Amino acid sequence: MAHESLAPSVQSGMAVYYAICATMSAGFAIYQTKRRSRFAALLAFGWAALFIVHAAVYAANRGWVIPESVTHFVDAYTNAVSYFVVSSVAFALLLIFRKPLTEPNTAWTLTCISLLAFGWGMTNGDFRNIIAKPDNVPIVMLLFAVAFFTWLPLRRAVLNDDLIAKGEPVLEKDDEKVLVWPDLVYTELICMVVCTALLIVWGILLKAPLEQPATTAKAPNPSKAPWYFLGLQEMLVYYDPWMAGVVLPTFILVGLIAIPYIDFNPKGNGYYTFRERKFAVITFLYGFLVLWVVLIVLGTFLRGPNWNFFGPFEPWDPHKVDPLNNVNLSDMFWLALNQTPEKIAATYGWFVREIVGILLVLAYFIALPPLLAKTVFRGFFMKMGFLRYMMLLTLIQFMVSLPLKMVLRWVFNLKYIVYIPEYFFNI
Amino acid sequence: MAASDIFYREQKTLNVAFAVSCVAMLVSVIWMFADDFNRPYKRDQKVFRTVEEELSKRTALSLAPDEAQQKEIVASETAVVNARKVVAELKPKVLSASSKLLPVRTRTETELQNTKADYDATVSYFNIAVEHKGPLSDDAIRLKAESETLLTKMTAKRKDLEDRLAELAAFDDMEFDTSAGKTSLNAAQKKLKDLEASHKKVTGDFDRFVKLTAQKRWGLADTFRGLPVIDGFAPPVMIKQTFHDDLPIDYGGFKYVTRYDRCTTCHLGIDKPTFDKALVAKLATDPSKDEELQKQFRNAEMLLAERQKQNSDSKQDVNALSPNTLRPQMVSMSPAQINMFATHPRLDLFVEANSKHPMEKFGCSSCHNGQGSATGFVDATHTPNDVPEEHKWVKEHGWRNIHDWDTPMLPKRFAEAACVKCHHQMESLVTEGTKVEAPKLMKGYNLVRELGCFGCHEISGVKSGRWVGPDMRLEPEPPLESLTPAERAKRLADPANPPGNQRKVGPSLYRIAEKTNDEWAAKWIKAPRVFRPDTKMPHFYEQANNVAEALPEDQKQFPDAEVRAMTHYLFAKSQAHLGAASAAAKRTPDEIKADEKLIEDLTAKLAELTDADKRDANRKLAAAKERLVAAAEPRPANESIKLPEAAADQAEKGRHLFATKGCLACHKHDGLETAGPNAADGKPQPGLIGETNFGPDLTRVAAKFNAKANRQWMVQWLLNPAVHSPRTLMPTVHLTIEEADTIAGWLLAQPAKPDPTWDALKVDKPDTETLKSMAQMYLRKAGLVTREISEVLDKGFSKEQLSYRADDADEQELSAPLDDAKLMMYIGKKGINNLGCFACHNIPGFETAKPIGVALNDWGIKDPARIAFEDAGNYVKDRYHVIPSWSKGADDANHHGHDAHGHAKSTAKPLERYAPYDTSSQSLYEAFYAEKLHHGHQKREGFLHLKLMSPRAYDYNRIKDWNDRARMPQFKFARASKGANESDADFVRREAHEEAEAREAVMTFVLGLIAEPIPTKFVHQPTGDRLAEIKGHKVIEKFNCSSCHLFGPGQYDLKLGNKKLVRPDDGSETTVLEMLIKAHQGFMENEVSDPKDRPYPEHVAWGAKPPPENADKLRARGVISDLNAGDKNIPMLRLSEALAFRYTDSETKKEKVASIPANAQGANVFWFPEVMKEVAPPFGGNFALSLKRYLTEWDPKVYGDPQSLNNYADEGGQAPNGYAAVPPTLLHEGERVQPDWLYQFLLNPKPIRKIPVLQMPKFSLSNEDAMALVNYFTAVNRLRDPALGLAGPYVKIEQRDEQYLLTKTKEYVAKLKSNNLYEDRVKELKPVWAQSARDALTAAEIKLAGLKVAKDEAKVKEAETEVNTLKSQIDANDFPAQKARWEEREAYVADAWKLVTYPGNLCLTCHQVGPALPNEYRAPNLDTTWERLRPEWTERWISYPQRLTPYASLMQPQYKPAEAKKHSDEKVFIGTPAEQITASRDLLMMYPMIADWPVVKYRVGPTAFGTVAPAAAPATDNK
């Protein structure tokens, strides 16, 4: 249901939110003034002023609601495909334009834009319902934390790359040594105190997010995993449970453990750099940001009842039906040859029916690595040796298999590449 | 110690950071404490302490004595203080005197104890020694000797001690000089004790509340105990809870968790009767403005001050208090808090320990639902009752919906739904008569029952073999009664699936063709309410999803086509059925026998046959069975009913018969509501209004009949409705065919008011194209492909194709060659199947059809996520006018252009024409329900409400196939009909309100169906008489018995108190109590001089238990009726049970208990609405009263003055027949009739009295129903009048016992002798004996003649002797044998017979007794009394009939102690009036035994008693 007007409690909440934003912007402006960066300071003051106006309006109970034209537009163009593609493209752009983007002013402007967008979004009841669920609050906090902790190393990497190019020592040159006493212990103590205080305040303000008592008679809809597993749950859309729930997570764990043994690049130890460790950074960040965090956000905020995709402003209607007209590869193949897969299976057995898929999968895992070793990863192969190269390739292939399958699904409506219901084995 | 002096970070910054974080930590911890300290319940509990303090203060103040009493108190206080002083003075003196003795006593005491310990030890050693070594062992002997020594020593010591004590006690009695004079300590102490006791009497209550006030005051200690951390030990405020392990919370049958209810944490006064809401609310007002209170305070202040002065040194706590303690203060409380602290409104039923539902056992949330363990307003899931309240709560409490609790608290409007959980027998909620504890729920249940919801929606009440709710299943078809006993026993014995007992609510349609025509039926199906606005039949068409506007172009013809097709199907099947019945009647018995044999043979062979043969055999079997069934069917009316010639004045006669034969007990007819012109014989034709809609309104019944055949049908129906509809509730009313024809004639002659809507209503006949396109749709559903469908629609199914389908497949209708009629049959059958018509009607071809609706067993907890709300939110927005609540905005919003939210009113035209409310001007819709349809707020209440209001709403804006659409029809629940003087607008408004209420009632019932398996001990399982009452109640409701008969009195609370009221008769001022006293005196003057003479004080009509002392109201039982006083009618309470009360006699100043018996003459209890409350109206009898009024107007001479309830006779000296002419009241039926007789009578009623214009009809009661009714009457009487010791269901009639007769006769003969009347009686009886002897002689002579012919010598001799003996007796006029017999067994009966039948006796004025005929047949023949009535009741009835009926009875009381003398005529019967009554009663009870005794047989007629009559007539008030 679209709320036509905002409840006073929401309005005052919004006012507080904008006041905090304004304070942060003002703080940033003061910091910039101190650094005598006049333009940056002006810009930040401008943001602060904008936030203050918002805060004032909402405090006076006169706040506006995000226009329906916007929410409808956003909902209309948001779906699993656009969401993932835009995220991937944004990821690429972030790395390509890392220098201007990590510039503090740009970063701050982007933060402010996202805060403003978030604030405007909160005026929509459906958006607010999802965001403000006590369960989801840590995930919103996680989003901003991830943004910050991506910005920080990337910013330093950009600076360091410039320094390295100029032949100057990197920023973290002196950070080899940290004193346990008093620095570390003291800092940790402070952290402990602050965290405890924070938890107490959180506990007072937001009650424990308990849901209704469990019953066997009624499963919650949507049934969601804990937030940190929602990425995995999203994989279930594309893969069989044994792949999404067993094989892929295993490879994630194994892969993370194996990194030190695969990594042959001696550079970049103890300091941030992008240019010297391009492959490692891109691969890791893609896996972490795009294939993990982005999918968690998708699973948390955009997957509603029946695991259907819902736009951020779309009401979660359990009666929404998404068409699922996916076809198996074997079906596609044999029907194209004017054969029915059932008949093939009846005549020659399932193996022949699934032969194309099996061959493709085998080719992917067996033929692709040598091919790549000869071409794109030629240098890697030379440096790493067969075993390490094969390990790296296998891990990467498993990682890539997810977006690959997503693309296949979106483009060809492909359900399974290999489909052997006889043995509950599908890929 | 740092390893180096280098720091990585600047220490100062870190220190600052540390300091800041510590402060943050401190602040957050303090915040945490503050948050906990300020939890709302803690605040509330503190306020509650003030409320408690203030309440007890107010109570203390109200007890504060006035000035006069104060003096008395102060004086007694002074006396106490002085006595105390004396005691205090004496004590030291006594002590000093006895000081030397004291240590001696203590020493002696110690020595005694020591010796006793030694003795005990020795005895135990002795016991051990005996056990181990035997009693003769050395040890045993030694120890025994030792113990004896010790015992002696002990006895001496005890004596010593006792002496010391006596010595000491003597000191207490020693007299000393004190300031008060010479006295002893004992005397002083006794005096003090007495004084204290008497003082306590005067001030005890006051002091107690003053103390309580001081205790409750919130003090420093409380604040300290409530401080953070310290409050962990013994806080003054804390969470309070009850826990219920045996009534756990059921989490979907998956986990049962102990129920913890913490509701009393905030609802602190819930179980305290003193926390009356009004009282608590008063505390929040300014006390300084309350004059009364201020006065009381001044009194209390003075008293306390005075008492303090009197005993300044006293340590008595009350007096130590400053008078200021009692100064009334205003408690600042929010309205919410007032609510919160107030007591439960029904402590008599809930919460209190002695109520039926004590809180300790049931908790709160088991009824109210909600999260009992929560301590916050919002978390406990309080649910607002309407939207304005919701808004208020949001503002005040930050209220929001807690989605995570599955069973939130029930809003007030549905609170009664919770009762269903344990009360599976809904009738158990009726406590007595019409007193219903959950009226809304009961109303809903009755609506569901009457409208037949259970036909489509199964309500089985069973979940996995356990009873979890009411059982409302349809009865099996065929019903149990038509099964063989073996089959019935088998069905009844199935514990898993016992047979249901609800009949279908509509008539059977098996024979519809002879009743009406298809044109009318089609229009009726389309829009029944247009024809009959208050019909039960719902609307299936012109609904939101099948009105023309809602249908696509190619389906616009579908609704009409479906109606036509269904009508066609019904009539075709009906004609076939009638044809079969008709043909079957012509079949010979041989043919029938052949069919029976065929069935037997085929059934035996069936198992051995091949599949193909089996099919064939099955068909033959079915056909033969059908033939047999048809043979048992009654033949069509036109064959079996031959109409008589219509009389000329048929219309007038018909009207009168229709009015008086009881039709209006269930039906209505407009033509009868107003008086008609005088009839041809000059008698008026009064109006008579039918007040129930149990049966259909018959006003327009003529409009559905139009042929002679239909008249035949109607006569048949009136004669015996079961012919047409075997399970109908309409009884057979014992009409002759002429009477039936007269009534039918009148009914059919009544011109139906032309109704333009009905006339304009058209049901188009479908064209072949429409039929085919509908058939196509169904065939596709049946799995046919396009090619097959077009083939079938072209040619029909071939025989072969059909043989592959099931025999009962609908497609069998489409056999080749296909025509429109066959298509109609097919579509009609599909339509009936789809719409579930068979849920209410018996329809041929649907005998085994399954209900089409969702089972409702657990609908009340259905998960909203599993309900399809579709686009209902918009539907409501577009169609209705949303109002905030019925109480706010319903009436003013009606004709304004804006709804509750200020949106412009939608102008969309609602689709439900003929809706139960006016939709053309925007029907009202409560926001409470509208909001529960919106996304995110969807609740089952919202769904249910719209489903009941506009059941097809859920197809709004949805794309659906024709036959996938919602099918539920639209019901009218309240079925209101327009009043005579009501404007259209008023009616619309009232109807909308009533409809909303009825809808909500149905919802309450449905929401109560939650199928929660409650532990058996909590399920309400009535037993014994209560169960019988409940079962009987069901039957009464089922057959509408209560329309004619009064089953129970009304209940009325009379509030005592000082309120002055104006008496309507003489205009004097009176209070309720004064009125009662006067009524009591009136009774004493009018009926008895000495109340001790009342004969049956143990009977509720004569005597009542006095109310508890200090009761502020009296519960009276009776009926309200008018007393005619000159030109005005005064409303009166006519008691049907005695009413006892307490009062203080104004002369002796002593408290007295007085009572007014039922229906006492001269005892006028006027009705003052302001102090009298109707708790429950009388149970039934409305029609009887209407009929009485009708008859009175029709013929006042015979039926009496309409108002003269209090007069036993009319002006002509004749008791009016009025109340005797209508169905009798059944108030004491249980103690009145013998159960066997009643059972037979119910199943097969026979006329009993001559006066009534109508006779008890014969209902289609099952044996169980009849039994339930019989048990009901006994049970109700036993429950209401336990002192009677009523026997049942088996009754012993003592009078049938030989011994009883012998004893009575013996006693009576002794009496005769002692009164010297023995010889008189012998003389009096001689002629009788002579007559008897002569008759015997004649018989003997005939016998002798016969024997002589037979030449049986021995027997001839015997007979000759007999003849001779008789002859000699007659000659001698001496009859020793007869006399002996008379003395042994006949004397008592002989005089009783004389008493009952001698001329001039009242009995024979109206009653016939055997051969003794009455002056006029007005009363039952007494020949049957012996099997009909119970002896005890008969006696009570004869002695005073008026006590036992609330309305005037024809019979005169025979027992009037004031006239006792008149009765003691010894020439008739020796005995007091009471004995005479007993004798009459005994005679009636023995009647069959004594009927042919000579003393009876030969003593009939005016001269039977010779000289005795009539001079000795013991005149009762024989006007």
CSV table of C-alpha atoms in Angstrom, one decimal, chain A residues 168-369:
chain,number,residue,atom,x,y,z
A,168,GLU,CA,59.1,7.7,-3.7
A,169,PRO,CA,58.5,5.5,-0.7
A,170,VAL,CA,55.0,4.3,-0.1
A,171,LEU,CA,52.7,5.6,2.7
A,172,GLU,CA,52.9,2.6,4.8
A,173,LYS,CA,56.7,2.5,4.8
A,174,ASP,CA,57.0,3.0,8.5
A,175,ASP,CA,54.1,0.8,9.6
A,176,GLU,CA,56.3,-2.2,10.1
A,177,LYS,CA,56.3,-1.8,13.8
A,178,VAL,CA,53.5,-1.3,16.3
A,179,LEU,CA,54.0,-1.3,20.0
A,180,VAL,CA,51.9,-3.7,22.0
A,181,TRP,CA,52.1,-1.6,25.2
A,182,PRO,CA,50.7,0.9,25.4
A,183,ASP,CA,49.4,1.6,21.9
A,184,LEU,CA,47.8,-1.7,20.9
A,185,VAL,CA,46.4,-2.6,24.3
A,186,TYR,CA,45.2,0.9,25.0
A,187,THR,CA,43.5,1.2,21.6
A,188,GLU,CA,41.9,-2.2,22.1
A,189,LEU,CA,40.6,-1.1,25.4
A,190,ILE,CA,39.1,2.0,24.0
A,191,CYS,CA,37.5,-0.1,21.2
A,192,MET,CA,36.1,-2.4,23.7
A,193,VAL,CA,34.5,0.4,25.7
A,194,VAL,CA,33.1,2.1,22.7
A,195,CYS,CA,31.7,-1.2,21.3
A,196,THR,CA,30.1,-2.0,24.6
A,197,ALA,CA,28.5,1.4,24.8
A,198,LEU,CA,27.3,1.1,21.3
A,199,LEU,CA,25.8,-2.3,21.9
A,200,ILE,CA,24.0,-1.0,24.9
A,201,VAL,CA,22.5,2.0,23.1
A,202,TRP,CA,21.6,-0.2,20.2
A,203,GLY,CA,20.0,-2.6,22.5
A,204,ILE,CA,17.9,0.2,24.1
A,205,LEU,CA,16.8,1.7,20.8
A,206,LEU,CA,16.2,-1.3,18.7
A,207,LYS,CA,14.5,-4.3,20.4
A,208,ALA,CA,15.7,-7.8,19.6
A,209,PRO,CA,14.2,-8.7,16.2
A,210,LEU,CA,12.2,-11.8,17.3
A,211,GLU,CA,9.8,-13.2,14.8
A,212,GLN,CA,6.8,-15.4,15.5
A,213,PRO,CA,7.1,-18.7,17.3
A,214,ALA,CA,8.1,-21.5,14.9
A,215,THR,CA,5.5,-24.0,13.9
A,216,THR,CA,5.7,-26.9,11.6
A,217,ALA,CA,2.4,-25.9,10.1
A,218,LYS,CA,3.7,-22.6,8.7
A,219,ALA,CA,6.9,-21.8,6.9
A,220,PRO,CA,7.8,-18.1,6.7
A,221,ASN,CA,7.5,-16.6,3.3
A,222,PRO,CA,10.1,-15.7,2.1
A,223,SER,CA,12.3,-18.2,4.0
A,224,LYS,CA,15.6,-16.6,4.3
A,225,ALA,CA,19.0,-17.8,5.5
A,226,PRO,CA,20.9,-15.6,7.9
A,227,TRP,CA,22.0,-12.5,6.1
A,228,TYR,CA,25.6,-13.5,5.6
A,229,PHE,CA,24.4,-16.6,3.7
A,230,LEU,CA,22.0,-14.8,1.4
A,231,GLY,CA,24.6,-14.7,-1.3
A,232,LEU,CA,24.7,-18.5,-1.2
A,233,GLN,CA,20.9,-18.7,-1.2
A,234,GLU,CA,20.9,-16.5,-4.3
A,235,MET,CA,23.1,-19.1,-6.0
A,236,LEU,CA,20.3,-21.6,-5.5
A,237,VAL,CA,18.3,-19.8,-8.1
A,238,TYR,CA,20.8,-20.8,-10.7
A,239,TYR,CA,22.3,-24.0,-9.4
A,240,ASP,CA,21.2,-27.2,-8.0
A,241,PRO,CA,21.5,-27.4,-4.2
A,242,TRP,CA,24.4,-29.7,-4.3
A,243,MET,CA,26.3,-27.2,-6.4
A,244,ALA,CA,25.2,-24.0,-4.7
A,245,GLY,CA,25.2,-25.4,-1.2
A,246,VAL,CA,28.1,-27.8,-1.2
A,247,VAL,CA,30.5,-27.5,-4.1
A,248,LEU,CA,30.7,-23.8,-4.5
A,249,PRO,CA,31.0,-22.9,-0.8
A,250,THR,CA,33.7,-25.5,-0.5
A,251,PHE,CA,35.7,-24.0,-3.3
A,252,ILE,CA,35.3,-20.5,-1.8
A,253,LEU,CA,36.8,-21.8,1.5
A,254,VAL,CA,39.5,-23.8,-0.2
A,255,GLY,CA,40.3,-20.9,-2.6
A,256,LEU,CA,40.7,-18.5,0.3
A,257,ILE,CA,43.0,-20.9,2.1
A,258,ALA,CA,44.9,-21.5,-1.1
A,259,ILE,CA,45.6,-17.8,-1.9
A,260,PRO,CA,49.0,-17.7,-0.2
A,261,TYR,CA,50.2,-20.7,-2.1
A,262,ILE,CA,48.9,-19.5,-5.4
A,263,ASP,CA,50.1,-16.0,-5.1
A,264,PHE,CA,53.5,-15.7,-6.8
A,265,ASN,CA,53.5,-11.9,-6.9
A,266,PRO,CA,56.2,-10.7,-4.4
A,267,LYS,CA,55.0,-7.1,-4.7
A,268,GLY,CA,52.5,-5.3,-2.6
A,269,ASN,CA,53.4,-6.8,0.7
A,270,GLY,CA,52.6,-4.4,3.6
A,271,TYR,CA,51.4,-1.6,1.6
A,272,TYR,CA,48.3,-0.8,-0.6
A,273,THR,CA,48.8,-0.9,-4.4
A,274,PHE,CA,46.6,-1.6,-7.3
A,275,ARG,CA,48.9,-1.4,-10.3
A,276,GLU,CA,51.4,-3.9,-8.9
A,277,ARG,CA,48.7,-6.5,-8.0
A,278,LYS,CA,46.0,-5.9,-10.6
A,279,PHE,CA,45.0,-9.5,-11.1
A,280,ALA,CA,44.8,-10.3,-7.5
A,281,VAL,CA,42.9,-7.2,-6.5
A,282,ILE,CA,40.4,-7.5,-9.4
A,283,THR,CA,39.8,-11.2,-8.8
A,284,PHE,CA,39.3,-10.8,-5.1
A,285,LEU,CA,37.2,-7.7,-5.2
A,286,TYR,CA,35.0,-9.2,-7.9
A,287,GLY,CA,34.5,-12.3,-5.9
A,288,PHE,CA,33.9,-10.4,-2.7
A,289,LEU,CA,32.0,-7.3,-3.8
A,290,VAL,CA,30.1,-8.5,-6.8
A,291,LEU,CA,29.6,-12.2,-6.1
A,292,TRP,CA,29.2,-11.9,-2.3
A,293,VAL,CA,28.1,-8.5,-1.0
A,294,VAL,CA,26.0,-7.6,-4.0
A,295,LEU,CA,24.2,-10.9,-3.8
A,296,ILE,CA,23.6,-10.5,-0.1
A,297,VAL,CA,22.0,-7.1,-0.8
A,298,LEU,CA,20.0,-8.7,-3.5
A,299,GLY,CA,18.9,-11.5,-1.2
A,300,THR,CA,18.1,-9.3,1.7
A,301,PHE,CA,16.4,-6.3,0.1
A,302,LEU,CA,15.2,-7.4,-3.2
A,303,ARG,CA,14.0,-10.9,-2.8
A,304,GLY,CA,10.5,-11.2,-1.4
A,305,PRO,CA,7.9,-13.8,-1.0
A,306,ASN,CA,8.4,-17.0,-3.0
A,307,TRP,CA,12.0,-15.7,-3.6
A,308,ASN,CA,10.6,-13.5,-6.3
A,309,PHE,CA,12.5,-10.3,-7.3
A,310,PHE,CA,10.9,-7.1,-6.1
A,311,GLY,CA,11.9,-3.6,-6.9
A,312,PRO,CA,13.0,-1.5,-3.9
A,313,PHE,CA,9.7,0.3,-3.8
A,314,GLU,CA,7.5,-2.6,-4.7
A,315,PRO,CA,5.2,-4.1,-2.2
A,316,TRP,CA,6.0,-7.6,-1.3
A,317,ASP,CA,2.9,-9.3,-2.6
A,318,PRO,CA,2.9,-13.1,-2.0
A,319,HIS,CA,0.6,-13.6,-5.0
A,320,LYS,CA,3.1,-12.2,-7.5
A,321,VAL,CA,4.0,-14.8,-10.0
A,322,ASP,CA,7.3,-14.7,-12.0
A,323,PRO,CA,7.3,-16.7,-15.1
A,324,LEU,CA,9.9,-19.5,-15.0
A,325,ASN,CA,10.2,-20.9,-18.5
A,326,ASN,CA,13.6,-22.4,-18.3
A,327,VAL,CA,14.7,-25.3,-20.4
A,328,ASN,CA,17.5,-27.8,-20.1
A,329,LEU,CA,20.3,-27.8,-22.6
A,330,SER,CA,19.5,-31.3,-23.7
A,331,ASP,CA,16.0,-30.3,-24.5
A,332,MET,CA,17.2,-27.4,-26.6
A,333,PHE,CA,19.7,-29.5,-28.4
A,334,TRP,CA,17.5,-32.5,-29.3
A,335,LEU,CA,14.5,-30.5,-30.1
A,336,ALA,CA,16.6,-28.5,-32.5
A,337,LEU,CA,17.5,-31.8,-34.1
A,338,ASN,CA,13.8,-32.7,-34.3
A,339,GLN,CA,14.3,-35.4,-31.6
A,340,THR,CA,12.7,-35.6,-28.2
A,341,PRO,CA,15.1,-36.0,-25.4
A,342,GLU,CA,12.7,-38.6,-23.8
A,343,LYS,CA,13.0,-40.8,-26.8
A,344,ILE,CA,16.8,-40.5,-26.9
A,345,ALA,CA,17.0,-41.4,-23.3
A,346,ALA,CA,14.7,-44.3,-23.9
A,347,THR,CA,16.7,-45.5,-26.8
A,348,TYR,CA,20.3,-44.7,-25.8
A,349,GLY,CA,20.1,-43.9,-22.1
A,350,TRP,CA,20.5,-40.6,-20.2
A,351,PHE,CA,24.2,-40.4,-21.1
A,352,VAL,CA,23.6,-39.9,-24.7
A,353,ARG,CA,20.7,-37.5,-24.0
A,354,GLU,CA,23.0,-35.3,-21.8
A,355,ILE,CA,26.1,-35.8,-24.0
A,356,VAL,CA,26.3,-32.2,-25.2
A,357,GLY,CA,26.1,-30.8,-21.7
A,358,ILE,CA,28.6,-33.3,-20.4
A,359,LEU,CA,31.0,-32.5,-23.2
A,360,LEU,CA,30.6,-28.8,-22.7
A,361,VAL,CA,31.3,-29.1,-18.9
A,362,LEU,CA,34.3,-31.3,-19.5
A,363,ALA,CA,35.6,-28.9,-22.2
A,364,TYR,CA,35.2,-26.1,-19.7
A,365,PHE,CA,37.2,-27.7,-17.1
A,366,ILE,CA,39.6,-29.8,-19.2
A,367,ALA,CA,40.1,-28.0,-22.5
A,368,LEU,CA,39.9,-24.4,-21.3
A,369,PRO,CA,42.9,-24.3,-19.0
